[in-house]
Short mmCIF file of C-alpha atoms in Angstrom, two decimals:
data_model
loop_
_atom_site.label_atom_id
_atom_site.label_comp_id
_atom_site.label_asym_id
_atom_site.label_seq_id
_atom_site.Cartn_x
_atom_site.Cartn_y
_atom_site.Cartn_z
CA UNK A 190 115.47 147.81 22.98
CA UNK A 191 119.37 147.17 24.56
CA UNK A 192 118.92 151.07 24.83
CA UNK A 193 116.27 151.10 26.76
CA UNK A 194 117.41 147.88 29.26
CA UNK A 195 120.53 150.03 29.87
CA UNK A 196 118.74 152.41 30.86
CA UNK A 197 116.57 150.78 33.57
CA UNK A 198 117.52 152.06 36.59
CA UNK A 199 117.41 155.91 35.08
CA UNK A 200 113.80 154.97 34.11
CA UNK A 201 112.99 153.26 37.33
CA UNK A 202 114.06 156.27 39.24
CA UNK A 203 111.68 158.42 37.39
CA UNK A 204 108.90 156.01 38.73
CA UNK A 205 108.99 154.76 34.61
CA UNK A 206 107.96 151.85 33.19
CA UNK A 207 108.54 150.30 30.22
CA UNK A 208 106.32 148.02 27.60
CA UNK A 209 107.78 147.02 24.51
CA UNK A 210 105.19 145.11 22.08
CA UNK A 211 106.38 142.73 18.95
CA UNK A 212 104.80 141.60 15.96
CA UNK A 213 106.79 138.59 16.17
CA UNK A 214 105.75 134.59 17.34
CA UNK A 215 106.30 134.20 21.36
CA UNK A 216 109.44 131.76 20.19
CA UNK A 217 110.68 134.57 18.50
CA UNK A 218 109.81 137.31 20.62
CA UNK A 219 111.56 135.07 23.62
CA UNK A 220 114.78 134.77 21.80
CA UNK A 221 115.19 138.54 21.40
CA UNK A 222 114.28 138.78 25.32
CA UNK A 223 116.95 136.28 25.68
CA UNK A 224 119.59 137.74 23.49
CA UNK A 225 119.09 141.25 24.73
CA UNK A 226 119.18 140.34 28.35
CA UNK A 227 115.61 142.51 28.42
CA UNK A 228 114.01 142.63 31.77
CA UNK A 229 110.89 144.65 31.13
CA UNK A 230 108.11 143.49 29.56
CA UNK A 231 107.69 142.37 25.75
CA UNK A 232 104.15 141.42 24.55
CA UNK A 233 104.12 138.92 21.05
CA UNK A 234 101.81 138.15 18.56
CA UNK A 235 100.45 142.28 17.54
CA UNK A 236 98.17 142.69 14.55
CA UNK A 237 100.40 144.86 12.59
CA UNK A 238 97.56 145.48 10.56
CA UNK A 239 94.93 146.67 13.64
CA UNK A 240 98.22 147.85 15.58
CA UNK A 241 98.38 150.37 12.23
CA UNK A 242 95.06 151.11 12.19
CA UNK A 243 94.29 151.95 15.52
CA UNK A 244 97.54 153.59 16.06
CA UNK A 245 98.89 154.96 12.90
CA UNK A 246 102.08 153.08 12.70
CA UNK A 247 103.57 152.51 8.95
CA UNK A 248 102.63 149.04 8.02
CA UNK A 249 104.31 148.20 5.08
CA UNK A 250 101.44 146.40 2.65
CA UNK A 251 104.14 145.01 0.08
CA UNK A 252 106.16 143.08 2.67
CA UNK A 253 103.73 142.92 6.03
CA UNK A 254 105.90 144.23 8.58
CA UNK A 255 105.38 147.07 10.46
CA UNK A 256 107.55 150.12 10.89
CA UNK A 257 108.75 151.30 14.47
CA UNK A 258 106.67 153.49 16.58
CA UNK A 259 107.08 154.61 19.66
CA UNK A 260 105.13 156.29 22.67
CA UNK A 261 105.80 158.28 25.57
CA UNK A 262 102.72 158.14 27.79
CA UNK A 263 102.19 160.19 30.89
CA UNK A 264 100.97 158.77 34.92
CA UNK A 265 97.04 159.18 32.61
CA UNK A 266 97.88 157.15 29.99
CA UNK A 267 98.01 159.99 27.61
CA UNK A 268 100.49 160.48 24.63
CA UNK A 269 102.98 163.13 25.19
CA UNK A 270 105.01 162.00 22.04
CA UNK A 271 104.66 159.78 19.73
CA UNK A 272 107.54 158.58 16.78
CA UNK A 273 106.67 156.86 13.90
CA UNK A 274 109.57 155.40 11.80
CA UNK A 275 108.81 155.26 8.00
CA UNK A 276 112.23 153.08 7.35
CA UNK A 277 115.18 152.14 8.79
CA UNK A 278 115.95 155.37 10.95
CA UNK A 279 114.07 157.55 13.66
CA UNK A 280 113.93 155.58 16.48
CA UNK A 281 112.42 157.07 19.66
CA UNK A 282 115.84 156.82 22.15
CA UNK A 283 115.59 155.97 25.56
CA UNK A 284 118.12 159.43 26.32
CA UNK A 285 115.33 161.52 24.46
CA UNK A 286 112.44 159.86 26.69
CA UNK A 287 114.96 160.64 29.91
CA UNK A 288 115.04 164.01 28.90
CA UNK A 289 111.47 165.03 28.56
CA UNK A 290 110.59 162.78 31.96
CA UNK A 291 113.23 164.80 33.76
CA UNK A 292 112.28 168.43 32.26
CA UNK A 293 108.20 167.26 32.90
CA UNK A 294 109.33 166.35 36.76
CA UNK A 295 111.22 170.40 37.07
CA UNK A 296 107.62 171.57 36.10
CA UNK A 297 105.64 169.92 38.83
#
């Protein structure tokens, strides 16, 4: 997520915002806010369970965590891409999101 808060502004001057959602308690979830200096928002408290279901994130039975994911929506609320991390690489970067927002905005 540090990638991300660096890159605000760049975000911001796309007219993009940023979510970030955590499976984690609100005590927890606020201490990573903290630590990361993050000043978008972070929701707590996900089902990984329904989050997996209704999304199709890797939720890891065995241990009850779920695997990253993440989504690039467009100004509808529709998924242009969509990453979903099976371990501890493939991680949808915040340069890659940049990218496709500024190539999208060329085609307008």
């Amino acid at each position: 997520m540090a990638d991300y808060q660096q890159s605000l502004d760049q975000f911001s001057a796309h007219d993009a915002r940023l979510l970030a959602l955590s499976v984690d308690s609100r005590e927890d979830t606020r201490t990573l806010v903290d630590e990361q200096a993050l000043s978008f928002p972070v929701g707590w408290g996900v089902d990984a369970r329904e989050f997996s279901r209704h999304t199709g994130a890797f939720y890891h039975r065995e241990k009850g965590f779920l695997h990253a994911t993440g989504f690039l929506l467009d100004s509808d609320r529709q998924v242009l891409v969509a990453v979903y991390s099976s371990g501890p690489i493939g991680r949808l970067a915040a340069a890659d999101c940049l990218g496709l927002i500024g190539h999208l905005a060329k085609q307008q």
